[in-house]
Short mmCIF file of N, CA and C in Angstrom, two decimals:
data_model
loop_
_atom_site.label_atom_id
_atom_site.label_comp_id
_atom_site.label_asym_id
_atom_site.label_seq_id
_atom_site.Cartn_x
_atom_site.Cartn_y
_atom_site.Cartn_z
N UNK A 25 25.44 -42.71 36.88
CA UNK A 25 26.18 -41.75 36.08
C UNK A 25 26.42 -42.34 34.69
N UNK A 26 26.20 -41.55 33.68
CA UNK A 26 26.35 -42.00 32.30
C UNK A 26 27.83 -42.13 31.95
N UNK A 27 28.12 -43.09 31.11
CA UNK A 27 29.51 -43.29 30.66
C UNK A 27 29.90 -42.12 29.76
N UNK A 28 31.16 -41.70 29.81
CA UNK A 28 31.58 -40.58 28.96
C UNK A 28 31.47 -40.97 27.48
N UNK A 29 31.02 -40.02 26.68
CA UNK A 29 30.85 -40.27 25.25
C UNK A 29 32.20 -40.17 24.56
N UNK A 30 32.48 -41.13 23.68
CA UNK A 30 33.70 -41.04 22.89
C UNK A 30 33.42 -40.15 21.69
N UNK A 31 34.39 -39.32 21.36
CA UNK A 31 34.22 -38.37 20.28
C UNK A 31 34.84 -38.94 19.01
N UNK A 32 34.05 -39.02 17.96
CA UNK A 32 34.53 -39.51 16.68
C UNK A 32 35.54 -38.50 16.12
N UNK A 33 36.71 -38.96 15.66
CA UNK A 33 37.71 -38.02 15.15
C UNK A 33 37.22 -37.21 13.95
N UNK A 34 36.16 -37.68 13.27
CA UNK A 34 35.61 -36.91 12.15
C UNK A 34 35.10 -35.56 12.63
N UNK A 35 34.60 -35.51 13.87
CA UNK A 35 34.03 -34.29 14.41
C UNK A 35 35.00 -33.50 15.27
N UNK A 36 36.21 -33.97 15.42
CA UNK A 36 37.22 -33.29 16.21
C UNK A 36 38.04 -32.40 15.29
N UNK A 37 38.29 -31.16 15.73
CA UNK A 37 39.01 -30.19 14.90
C UNK A 37 40.38 -30.72 14.49
N UNK A 38 41.09 -31.35 15.39
CA UNK A 38 42.43 -31.89 15.10
C UNK A 38 42.40 -33.41 15.02
N UNK A 39 41.25 -33.99 14.74
CA UNK A 39 41.11 -35.44 14.69
C UNK A 39 41.90 -36.07 13.56
N UNK A 40 42.46 -37.21 13.83
CA UNK A 40 43.19 -37.98 12.82
C UNK A 40 42.20 -39.00 12.24
N UNK A 41 41.92 -38.87 10.96
CA UNK A 41 40.94 -39.69 10.29
C UNK A 41 41.65 -40.74 9.45
N UNK A 42 41.14 -41.96 9.50
CA UNK A 42 41.75 -43.03 8.71
C UNK A 42 41.51 -42.77 7.22
N UNK A 43 42.37 -43.35 6.41
CA UNK A 43 42.23 -43.18 4.96
C UNK A 43 40.91 -43.76 4.47
N UNK A 44 40.43 -44.81 5.13
CA UNK A 44 39.15 -45.42 4.75
C UNK A 44 37.98 -44.46 4.89
N UNK A 45 38.07 -43.51 5.82
CA UNK A 45 37.02 -42.49 5.97
C UNK A 45 37.37 -41.22 5.21
N UNK A 46 38.65 -40.84 5.21
CA UNK A 46 39.05 -39.57 4.61
C UNK A 46 38.85 -39.56 3.10
N UNK A 47 39.18 -40.65 2.43
CA UNK A 47 39.09 -40.67 0.96
C UNK A 47 37.64 -40.55 0.49
N UNK A 48 36.69 -41.35 1.02
CA UNK A 48 35.31 -41.17 0.55
C UNK A 48 34.72 -39.79 0.90
N UNK A 49 35.03 -39.28 2.11
CA UNK A 49 34.52 -37.96 2.48
C UNK A 49 35.12 -36.89 1.57
N UNK A 50 36.41 -36.99 1.29
CA UNK A 50 37.07 -36.02 0.41
C UNK A 50 36.50 -36.06 -0.99
N UNK A 51 36.30 -37.27 -1.53
CA UNK A 51 35.72 -37.41 -2.86
C UNK A 51 34.30 -36.86 -2.90
N UNK A 52 33.55 -37.10 -1.84
CA UNK A 52 32.18 -36.57 -1.78
C UNK A 52 32.19 -35.05 -1.86
N UNK A 53 33.08 -34.41 -1.12
CA UNK A 53 33.14 -32.95 -1.13
C UNK A 53 33.60 -32.43 -2.48
N UNK A 54 34.59 -33.07 -3.07
CA UNK A 54 35.10 -32.60 -4.36
C UNK A 54 34.03 -32.76 -5.44
N UNK A 55 33.35 -33.90 -5.48
CA UNK A 55 32.31 -34.10 -6.49
C UNK A 55 31.15 -33.13 -6.28
N UNK A 56 30.77 -32.90 -5.04
CA UNK A 56 29.70 -31.93 -4.77
C UNK A 56 30.13 -30.53 -5.20
N UNK A 57 31.40 -30.21 -4.97
CA UNK A 57 31.91 -28.90 -5.37
C UNK A 57 31.92 -28.76 -6.90
N UNK A 58 32.25 -29.83 -7.62
CA UNK A 58 32.24 -29.76 -9.08
C UNK A 58 30.85 -29.43 -9.59
N UNK A 59 29.86 -30.14 -9.10
CA UNK A 59 28.48 -29.90 -9.55
C UNK A 59 28.04 -28.49 -9.18
N UNK A 60 28.33 -28.09 -7.95
CA UNK A 60 27.90 -26.77 -7.50
C UNK A 60 28.63 -25.64 -8.22
N UNK A 61 29.84 -25.89 -8.71
CA UNK A 61 30.56 -24.86 -9.45
C UNK A 61 30.14 -24.80 -10.91
N UNK A 62 29.86 -25.94 -11.49
CA UNK A 62 29.58 -25.97 -12.92
C UNK A 62 28.12 -25.64 -13.23
N UNK A 63 27.19 -26.09 -12.41
CA UNK A 63 25.77 -25.91 -12.70
C UNK A 63 25.35 -24.44 -12.85
N UNK A 64 25.74 -23.52 -11.95
CA UNK A 64 25.31 -22.13 -12.15
C UNK A 64 25.85 -21.54 -13.46
N UNK A 65 27.07 -21.92 -13.82
CA UNK A 65 27.64 -21.41 -15.06
C UNK A 65 26.85 -21.93 -16.25
N UNK A 66 26.55 -23.21 -16.26
CA UNK A 66 25.82 -23.79 -17.38
C UNK A 66 24.41 -23.22 -17.49
N UNK A 67 23.78 -22.96 -16.35
CA UNK A 67 22.43 -22.40 -16.37
C UNK A 67 22.45 -20.99 -16.94
N UNK A 68 23.33 -20.13 -16.42
CA UNK A 68 23.36 -18.73 -16.85
C UNK A 68 23.85 -18.60 -18.29
N UNK A 69 24.90 -19.33 -18.66
CA UNK A 69 25.40 -19.22 -20.04
C UNK A 69 24.41 -19.83 -21.03
N UNK A 70 23.59 -20.79 -20.60
CA UNK A 70 22.55 -21.31 -21.47
C UNK A 70 21.49 -20.27 -21.77
N UNK A 71 21.20 -19.42 -20.79
CA UNK A 71 20.20 -18.37 -20.98
C UNK A 71 20.70 -17.31 -21.95
N UNK A 72 21.99 -16.96 -21.87
CA UNK A 72 22.53 -15.91 -22.75
C UNK A 72 23.09 -16.47 -24.05
N UNK A 73 22.96 -17.79 -24.27
CA UNK A 73 23.41 -18.45 -25.50
C UNK A 73 24.88 -18.18 -25.79
N UNK A 74 25.71 -18.40 -24.80
CA UNK A 74 27.16 -18.19 -24.93
C UNK A 74 27.78 -19.35 -25.71
N UNK A 75 28.78 -19.06 -26.56
CA UNK A 75 29.46 -20.13 -27.31
C UNK A 75 30.17 -21.12 -26.36
N UNK A 76 30.28 -22.37 -26.80
CA UNK A 76 30.83 -23.44 -25.97
C UNK A 76 32.26 -23.15 -25.51
N UNK A 77 33.07 -22.53 -26.35
CA UNK A 77 34.44 -22.21 -25.96
C UNK A 77 34.51 -21.25 -24.78
N UNK A 78 33.63 -20.26 -24.79
CA UNK A 78 33.61 -19.31 -23.68
C UNK A 78 33.06 -19.95 -22.41
N UNK A 79 32.10 -20.85 -22.57
CA UNK A 79 31.56 -21.57 -21.41
C UNK A 79 32.66 -22.41 -20.77
N UNK A 80 33.45 -23.09 -21.61
CA UNK A 80 34.55 -23.91 -21.10
C UNK A 80 35.57 -23.05 -20.36
N UNK A 81 35.88 -21.87 -20.89
CA UNK A 81 36.82 -20.97 -20.22
C UNK A 81 36.28 -20.51 -18.87
N UNK A 82 34.97 -20.22 -18.81
CA UNK A 82 34.37 -19.80 -17.54
C UNK A 82 34.41 -20.94 -16.51
N UNK A 83 34.13 -22.16 -16.95
CA UNK A 83 34.17 -23.30 -16.04
C UNK A 83 35.59 -23.49 -15.51
N UNK A 84 36.58 -23.40 -16.38
CA UNK A 84 37.97 -23.55 -15.95
C UNK A 84 38.37 -22.46 -14.96
N UNK A 85 37.99 -21.22 -15.26
CA UNK A 85 38.31 -20.11 -14.35
C UNK A 85 37.63 -20.31 -12.99
N UNK A 86 36.38 -20.77 -13.00
CA UNK A 86 35.65 -20.99 -11.74
C UNK A 86 36.33 -22.07 -10.92
N UNK A 87 36.79 -23.14 -11.56
CA UNK A 87 37.44 -24.22 -10.82
C UNK A 87 38.78 -23.76 -10.23
N UNK A 88 39.53 -22.96 -10.97
CA UNK A 88 40.81 -22.44 -10.45
C UNK A 88 40.56 -21.54 -9.25
N UNK A 89 39.62 -20.62 -9.37
CA UNK A 89 39.33 -19.70 -8.27
C UNK A 89 38.77 -20.45 -7.07
N UNK A 90 37.94 -21.46 -7.30
CA UNK A 90 37.42 -22.27 -6.18
C UNK A 90 38.57 -22.99 -5.47
N UNK A 91 39.54 -23.49 -6.23
CA UNK A 91 40.70 -24.15 -5.62
C UNK A 91 41.53 -23.19 -4.80
N UNK A 92 41.78 -22.00 -5.35
CA UNK A 92 42.55 -21.00 -4.61
C UNK A 92 41.81 -20.57 -3.35
N UNK A 93 40.50 -20.34 -3.47
CA UNK A 93 39.69 -19.97 -2.31
C UNK A 93 39.67 -21.05 -1.25
N UNK A 94 39.58 -22.31 -1.68
CA UNK A 94 39.58 -23.43 -0.73
C UNK A 94 40.92 -23.52 0.00
N UNK A 95 42.00 -23.32 -0.73
CA UNK A 95 43.33 -23.35 -0.10
C UNK A 95 43.48 -22.20 0.89
N UNK A 96 42.95 -21.02 0.54
CA UNK A 96 43.00 -19.89 1.48
C UNK A 96 42.18 -20.18 2.73
N UNK A 97 41.07 -20.88 2.60
CA UNK A 97 40.28 -21.23 3.77
C UNK A 97 41.04 -22.21 4.67
N UNK A 98 41.68 -23.21 4.06
CA UNK A 98 42.37 -24.23 4.86
C UNK A 98 43.69 -23.74 5.44
N UNK A 99 44.40 -22.90 4.68
CA UNK A 99 45.70 -22.39 5.12
C UNK A 99 45.65 -20.86 5.09
N UNK A 100 45.13 -20.24 6.16
CA UNK A 100 44.88 -18.80 6.15
C UNK A 100 46.16 -17.96 5.98
N UNK A 101 45.97 -16.84 5.32
CA UNK A 101 47.01 -15.82 5.20
C UNK A 101 46.51 -14.59 5.93
N UNK A 102 47.00 -14.38 7.13
CA UNK A 102 46.53 -13.27 7.95
C UNK A 102 45.05 -13.43 8.25
N UNK A 103 44.25 -12.37 7.99
CA UNK A 103 42.82 -12.47 8.30
C UNK A 103 42.02 -13.23 7.24
N UNK A 104 42.65 -13.60 6.12
CA UNK A 104 41.95 -14.30 5.05
C UNK A 104 41.97 -15.80 5.30
N UNK A 105 40.82 -16.38 5.54
CA UNK A 105 40.71 -17.82 5.74
C UNK A 105 40.33 -18.17 7.16
N UNK A 106 39.74 -19.36 7.28
CA UNK A 106 39.23 -19.80 8.58
C UNK A 106 40.09 -20.87 9.24
N UNK A 107 40.98 -21.50 8.47
CA UNK A 107 41.76 -22.60 9.01
C UNK A 107 40.96 -23.90 9.06
N UNK A 108 39.81 -23.93 8.41
CA UNK A 108 38.94 -25.11 8.38
C UNK A 108 38.91 -25.68 6.97
N UNK A 109 38.63 -26.97 6.84
CA UNK A 109 38.56 -27.56 5.50
C UNK A 109 37.25 -27.19 4.79
N UNK A 110 37.16 -25.95 4.37
CA UNK A 110 35.97 -25.43 3.71
C UNK A 110 36.21 -25.43 2.20
N UNK A 111 35.29 -26.01 1.46
CA UNK A 111 35.38 -26.01 0.00
C UNK A 111 34.62 -24.79 -0.51
N UNK A 112 35.31 -23.93 -1.23
CA UNK A 112 34.71 -22.71 -1.76
C UNK A 112 34.19 -22.97 -3.17
N UNK A 113 33.24 -22.16 -3.60
CA UNK A 113 32.71 -22.31 -4.94
C UNK A 113 31.74 -21.20 -5.28
N UNK A 114 31.02 -21.41 -6.35
CA UNK A 114 30.07 -20.44 -6.85
C UNK A 114 28.77 -20.56 -6.06
N UNK A 115 28.08 -19.46 -5.92
CA UNK A 115 26.81 -19.45 -5.21
C UNK A 115 25.64 -19.54 -6.19
N UNK A 116 24.62 -20.28 -5.81
CA UNK A 116 23.38 -20.34 -6.59
C UNK A 116 22.48 -19.14 -6.28
N UNK A 117 22.87 -18.33 -5.33
CA UNK A 117 22.02 -17.24 -4.86
C UNK A 117 21.57 -16.33 -5.98
N UNK A 118 22.46 -16.03 -6.91
CA UNK A 118 22.16 -15.03 -7.93
C UNK A 118 21.75 -15.62 -9.27
N UNK A 119 21.59 -16.94 -9.35
CA UNK A 119 21.30 -17.56 -10.64
C UNK A 119 20.01 -17.03 -11.26
N UNK A 120 18.94 -16.96 -10.49
CA UNK A 120 17.67 -16.51 -11.06
C UNK A 120 17.75 -15.05 -11.50
N UNK A 121 18.42 -14.22 -10.71
CA UNK A 121 18.57 -12.81 -11.07
C UNK A 121 19.44 -12.67 -12.32
N UNK A 122 20.55 -13.42 -12.37
CA UNK A 122 21.43 -13.35 -13.54
C UNK A 122 20.74 -13.87 -14.79
N UNK A 123 19.87 -14.87 -14.65
CA UNK A 123 19.13 -15.36 -15.81
C UNK A 123 18.21 -14.27 -16.35
N UNK A 124 17.57 -13.53 -15.46
CA UNK A 124 16.68 -12.46 -15.90
C UNK A 124 17.47 -11.31 -16.53
N UNK A 125 18.58 -10.92 -15.89
CA UNK A 125 19.41 -9.84 -16.43
C UNK A 125 20.01 -10.27 -17.77
N UNK A 126 20.56 -11.49 -17.82
CA UNK A 126 21.22 -11.96 -19.03
C UNK A 126 20.27 -12.10 -20.20
N UNK A 127 19.05 -12.55 -19.96
CA UNK A 127 18.09 -12.71 -21.05
C UNK A 127 17.72 -11.37 -21.66
N UNK A 128 17.71 -10.32 -20.86
CA UNK A 128 17.29 -9.02 -21.36
C UNK A 128 18.47 -8.16 -21.84
N UNK A 129 19.60 -8.17 -21.09
CA UNK A 129 20.69 -7.24 -21.38
C UNK A 129 21.99 -7.91 -21.83
N UNK A 130 22.12 -9.21 -21.70
CA UNK A 130 23.32 -9.90 -22.15
C UNK A 130 24.32 -10.16 -21.02
N UNK A 131 25.40 -10.84 -21.39
CA UNK A 131 26.38 -11.28 -20.40
C UNK A 131 27.16 -10.11 -19.79
N UNK A 132 27.38 -9.05 -20.54
CA UNK A 132 28.10 -7.88 -20.02
C UNK A 132 27.38 -7.27 -18.82
N UNK A 133 26.06 -7.22 -18.89
CA UNK A 133 25.29 -6.69 -17.77
C UNK A 133 25.41 -7.59 -16.54
N UNK A 134 25.52 -8.91 -16.77
CA UNK A 134 25.71 -9.83 -15.65
C UNK A 134 27.04 -9.54 -14.97
N UNK A 135 28.09 -9.33 -15.77
CA UNK A 135 29.40 -9.02 -15.18
C UNK A 135 29.38 -7.71 -14.40
N UNK A 136 28.69 -6.71 -14.93
CA UNK A 136 28.57 -5.44 -14.21
C UNK A 136 27.81 -5.60 -12.90
N UNK A 137 26.72 -6.35 -12.94
CA UNK A 137 25.95 -6.60 -11.72
C UNK A 137 26.77 -7.38 -10.70
N UNK A 138 27.56 -8.36 -11.18
CA UNK A 138 28.42 -9.15 -10.28
C UNK A 138 29.50 -8.27 -9.65
N UNK A 139 30.05 -7.35 -10.42
CA UNK A 139 31.08 -6.44 -9.89
C UNK A 139 30.50 -5.55 -8.79
N UNK A 140 29.39 -4.93 -9.06
CA UNK A 140 28.76 -4.06 -8.06
C UNK A 140 28.32 -4.87 -6.85
N UNK A 141 27.70 -6.03 -7.09
CA UNK A 141 27.28 -6.88 -5.99
C UNK A 141 28.44 -7.39 -5.17
N UNK A 142 29.56 -7.71 -5.82
CA UNK A 142 30.76 -8.16 -5.10
C UNK A 142 31.32 -7.09 -4.19
N UNK A 143 31.35 -5.86 -4.67
CA UNK A 143 31.84 -4.75 -3.84
C UNK A 143 30.91 -4.55 -2.64
N UNK A 144 29.60 -4.59 -2.89
CA UNK A 144 28.63 -4.44 -1.79
C UNK A 144 28.75 -5.59 -0.79
N UNK A 145 28.86 -6.83 -1.30
CA UNK A 145 28.97 -7.98 -0.41
C UNK A 145 30.26 -7.96 0.40
N UNK A 146 31.36 -7.54 -0.24
CA UNK A 146 32.61 -7.41 0.50
C UNK A 146 32.52 -6.38 1.61
N UNK A 147 31.87 -5.26 1.32
CA UNK A 147 31.69 -4.22 2.34
C UNK A 147 30.83 -4.74 3.49
N UNK A 148 29.75 -5.44 3.15
CA UNK A 148 28.90 -6.00 4.20
C UNK A 148 29.66 -7.03 5.03
N UNK A 149 30.48 -7.84 4.37
CA UNK A 149 31.25 -8.85 5.11
C UNK A 149 32.26 -8.24 6.06
N UNK A 150 32.90 -7.16 5.64
CA UNK A 150 33.90 -6.53 6.49
C UNK A 150 33.28 -5.77 7.66
N UNK A 151 32.02 -5.40 7.52
CA UNK A 151 31.35 -4.67 8.60
C UNK A 151 30.33 -5.55 9.34
N UNK A 152 30.40 -6.88 9.17
CA UNK A 152 29.41 -7.79 9.76
C UNK A 152 29.36 -7.71 11.28
N UNK A 153 30.49 -7.48 11.92
CA UNK A 153 30.49 -7.40 13.39
C UNK A 153 29.57 -6.29 13.88
N UNK A 154 29.47 -5.23 13.13
CA UNK A 154 28.66 -4.10 13.56
C UNK A 154 27.18 -4.35 13.31
N UNK A 155 26.78 -4.82 12.11
CA UNK A 155 25.36 -4.92 11.77
C UNK A 155 24.73 -6.25 12.13
N UNK A 156 25.51 -7.29 12.45
CA UNK A 156 24.94 -8.61 12.75
C UNK A 156 24.00 -8.56 13.97
N UNK A 157 24.27 -7.70 14.91
CA UNK A 157 23.44 -7.65 16.12
C UNK A 157 22.03 -7.14 15.84
N UNK A 158 21.81 -6.50 14.68
CA UNK A 158 20.49 -5.98 14.34
C UNK A 158 19.63 -6.97 13.56
N UNK A 159 20.23 -8.04 13.06
CA UNK A 159 19.49 -8.98 12.22
C UNK A 159 19.25 -10.27 12.99
N UNK A 160 17.99 -10.57 13.19
CA UNK A 160 17.59 -11.78 13.91
C UNK A 160 17.76 -13.00 13.00
N UNK A 161 17.93 -14.21 13.58
CA UNK A 161 18.05 -15.42 12.76
C UNK A 161 16.85 -15.67 11.85
N UNK A 162 15.67 -15.25 12.26
CA UNK A 162 14.49 -15.46 11.42
C UNK A 162 14.60 -14.69 10.10
N UNK A 163 15.28 -13.55 10.13
CA UNK A 163 15.48 -12.77 8.90
C UNK A 163 16.40 -13.54 7.95
N UNK A 164 17.48 -14.08 8.48
CA UNK A 164 18.39 -14.87 7.65
C UNK A 164 17.69 -16.09 7.08
N UNK A 165 16.90 -16.77 7.89
CA UNK A 165 16.18 -17.96 7.42
C UNK A 165 15.18 -17.61 6.33
N UNK A 166 14.53 -16.46 6.46
CA UNK A 166 13.56 -16.03 5.45
C UNK A 166 14.25 -15.73 4.12
N UNK A 167 15.42 -15.10 4.19
CA UNK A 167 16.16 -14.79 2.97
C UNK A 167 16.60 -16.07 2.27
N UNK A 168 17.14 -17.02 3.03
CA UNK A 168 17.58 -18.28 2.43
C UNK A 168 16.39 -19.03 1.83
N UNK A 169 15.26 -19.03 2.50
CA UNK A 169 14.06 -19.68 1.97
C UNK A 169 13.60 -19.00 0.69
N UNK A 170 13.63 -17.68 0.64
CA UNK A 170 13.23 -16.95 -0.57
C UNK A 170 14.16 -17.28 -1.73
N UNK A 171 15.45 -17.42 -1.45
CA UNK A 171 16.40 -17.80 -2.50
C UNK A 171 16.05 -19.18 -3.04
N UNK A 172 15.77 -20.10 -2.15
CA UNK A 172 15.38 -21.45 -2.57
C UNK A 172 14.14 -21.45 -3.43
N UNK A 173 13.12 -20.68 -3.03
CA UNK A 173 11.89 -20.61 -3.83
C UNK A 173 12.16 -19.99 -5.19
N UNK A 174 13.05 -18.99 -5.25
CA UNK A 174 13.33 -18.37 -6.54
C UNK A 174 14.05 -19.32 -7.49
N UNK A 175 14.72 -20.34 -6.95
CA UNK A 175 15.42 -21.30 -7.80
C UNK A 175 14.54 -22.47 -8.23
N UNK A 176 13.34 -22.58 -7.71
CA UNK A 176 12.46 -23.68 -8.07
C UNK A 176 12.17 -23.73 -9.57
N UNK A 177 11.91 -22.58 -10.18
CA UNK A 177 11.59 -22.57 -11.61
C UNK A 177 12.79 -23.02 -12.44
N UNK A 178 13.99 -22.68 -12.02
CA UNK A 178 15.19 -23.10 -12.74
C UNK A 178 15.37 -24.60 -12.60
N UNK A 179 15.15 -25.12 -11.40
CA UNK A 179 15.24 -26.57 -11.21
C UNK A 179 14.20 -27.32 -12.03
N UNK A 180 12.99 -26.80 -12.09
CA UNK A 180 11.94 -27.44 -12.87
C UNK A 180 12.28 -27.41 -14.35
N UNK A 181 12.85 -26.30 -14.81
CA UNK A 181 13.26 -26.20 -16.21
C UNK A 181 14.37 -27.20 -16.52
N UNK A 182 15.34 -27.31 -15.64
CA UNK A 182 16.43 -28.27 -15.84
C UNK A 182 15.91 -29.70 -15.79
N UNK A 183 14.95 -29.95 -14.95
CA UNK A 183 14.33 -31.28 -14.82
C UNK A 183 13.73 -31.72 -16.15
N UNK A 184 13.17 -30.78 -16.88
CA UNK A 184 12.52 -31.10 -18.15
C UNK A 184 13.46 -31.14 -19.34
N UNK A 185 14.71 -30.74 -19.16
CA UNK A 185 15.66 -30.81 -20.27
C UNK A 185 16.48 -29.56 -20.46
N UNK A 186 16.15 -28.46 -19.81
CA UNK A 186 16.96 -27.25 -19.88
C UNK A 186 16.36 -26.20 -20.79
N UNK A 187 16.91 -25.00 -20.70
CA UNK A 187 16.45 -23.85 -21.47
C UNK A 187 16.61 -24.10 -22.96
N UNK A 188 15.56 -23.92 -23.72
CA UNK A 188 15.62 -24.00 -25.17
C UNK A 188 15.80 -25.39 -25.74
N UNK A 189 15.65 -26.42 -24.95
CA UNK A 189 15.81 -27.78 -25.45
C UNK A 189 14.62 -28.13 -26.34
N UNK A 190 14.88 -28.52 -27.61
CA UNK A 190 13.75 -28.85 -28.48
C UNK A 190 12.99 -30.11 -28.03
N UNK A 191 13.62 -30.94 -27.22
CA UNK A 191 12.97 -32.15 -26.71
C UNK A 191 12.57 -31.99 -25.25
N UNK A 192 12.24 -30.77 -24.87
CA UNK A 192 11.89 -30.48 -23.48
C UNK A 192 10.70 -31.33 -23.04
N UNK A 193 10.87 -32.04 -21.92
CA UNK A 193 9.79 -32.83 -21.35
C UNK A 193 9.63 -34.21 -21.94
N UNK A 194 10.39 -34.54 -22.99
CA UNK A 194 10.30 -35.89 -23.57
C UNK A 194 10.79 -36.91 -22.55
N UNK A 195 10.31 -38.14 -22.68
CA UNK A 195 10.62 -39.19 -21.71
C UNK A 195 12.12 -39.43 -21.52
N UNK A 196 12.93 -39.53 -22.58
CA UNK A 196 14.37 -39.77 -22.33
C UNK A 196 15.04 -38.64 -21.56
N UNK A 197 14.55 -37.43 -21.77
CA UNK A 197 15.16 -36.27 -21.10
C UNK A 197 14.76 -36.22 -19.63
N UNK A 198 13.49 -36.36 -19.35
CA UNK A 198 13.01 -36.20 -17.97
C UNK A 198 13.01 -37.51 -17.19
N UNK A 199 13.27 -38.62 -17.84
CA UNK A 199 13.28 -39.91 -17.16
C UNK A 199 14.33 -39.96 -16.05
N UNK A 200 15.49 -39.41 -16.32
CA UNK A 200 16.56 -39.38 -15.31
C UNK A 200 16.10 -38.59 -14.09
N UNK A 201 15.47 -37.46 -14.31
CA UNK A 201 14.98 -36.65 -13.21
C UNK A 201 13.90 -37.33 -12.40
N UNK A 202 13.09 -38.15 -13.05
CA UNK A 202 12.04 -38.87 -12.34
C UNK A 202 12.62 -39.97 -11.45
N UNK A 203 13.71 -40.59 -11.87
CA UNK A 203 14.29 -41.68 -11.11
C UNK A 203 15.31 -41.21 -10.07
N UNK A 204 15.81 -40.02 -10.20
CA UNK A 204 16.86 -39.52 -9.31
C UNK A 204 16.46 -39.54 -7.83
N UNK A 205 15.28 -39.05 -7.44
CA UNK A 205 14.91 -39.10 -6.01
C UNK A 205 14.86 -40.54 -5.48
N UNK A 206 14.37 -41.47 -6.28
CA UNK A 206 14.33 -42.86 -5.84
C UNK A 206 15.71 -43.45 -5.65
N UNK A 207 16.61 -43.12 -6.54
CA UNK A 207 18.00 -43.60 -6.42
C UNK A 207 18.63 -43.04 -5.16
N UNK A 208 18.44 -41.75 -4.90
CA UNK A 208 18.98 -41.15 -3.68
C UNK A 208 18.40 -41.80 -2.44
N UNK A 209 17.11 -42.08 -2.46
CA UNK A 209 16.47 -42.73 -1.32
C UNK A 209 17.09 -44.10 -1.06
N UNK A 210 17.30 -44.88 -2.12
CA UNK A 210 17.91 -46.22 -1.97
C UNK A 210 19.32 -46.12 -1.41
N UNK A 211 20.09 -45.16 -1.90
CA UNK A 211 21.47 -45.01 -1.43
C UNK A 211 21.48 -44.58 0.03
N UNK A 212 20.63 -43.63 0.38
CA UNK A 212 20.63 -43.10 1.74
C UNK A 212 20.20 -44.13 2.76
N UNK A 213 19.24 -44.96 2.44
CA UNK A 213 18.70 -45.90 3.42
C UNK A 213 19.13 -47.35 3.19
N UNK A 214 20.24 -47.54 2.45
CA UNK A 214 20.65 -48.91 2.14
C UNK A 214 21.48 -49.57 3.24
N UNK A 215 21.85 -48.85 4.24
CA UNK A 215 22.63 -49.55 5.23
C UNK A 215 22.86 -48.77 6.43
#
């Protein structure tokens, strides 16, 4: 008979985690959330050539809303929130679409599309119990894969220096992008 497996408190819902584990994990989540919140804003506002002051205001608003959303997830109010330590933030899902809309129609059209899309997404979320039984996991996986493929061109553009960069593709600009995968590999497999 196999010995019973001990459960690491990191994976236990009510687990007590030492500060030595909690602080690095918490910092990792916060730093990842910062990048994930700021990058979509910088990409979309770069396409519509928004002034730096407005970009700063959008970043600040996104961070405040992400904080409020994260608190609602951790400390639910009625049906709002999961009671789990979920970090909320901006989605990359619409970046490619917003870049196309913004380049042609401007930032106002992006806000209109986000408003309509938000109402539709909220309606779908509230009725998920009814329609989820009709959608197979392969459909969800295909949608997520399509979103990833649609973001490849944006990632490649950022890799070379970003939209409209006069030094696009120059060695100092793209050198960091060339070394980044190697640095991640060293960090991941260093111990």
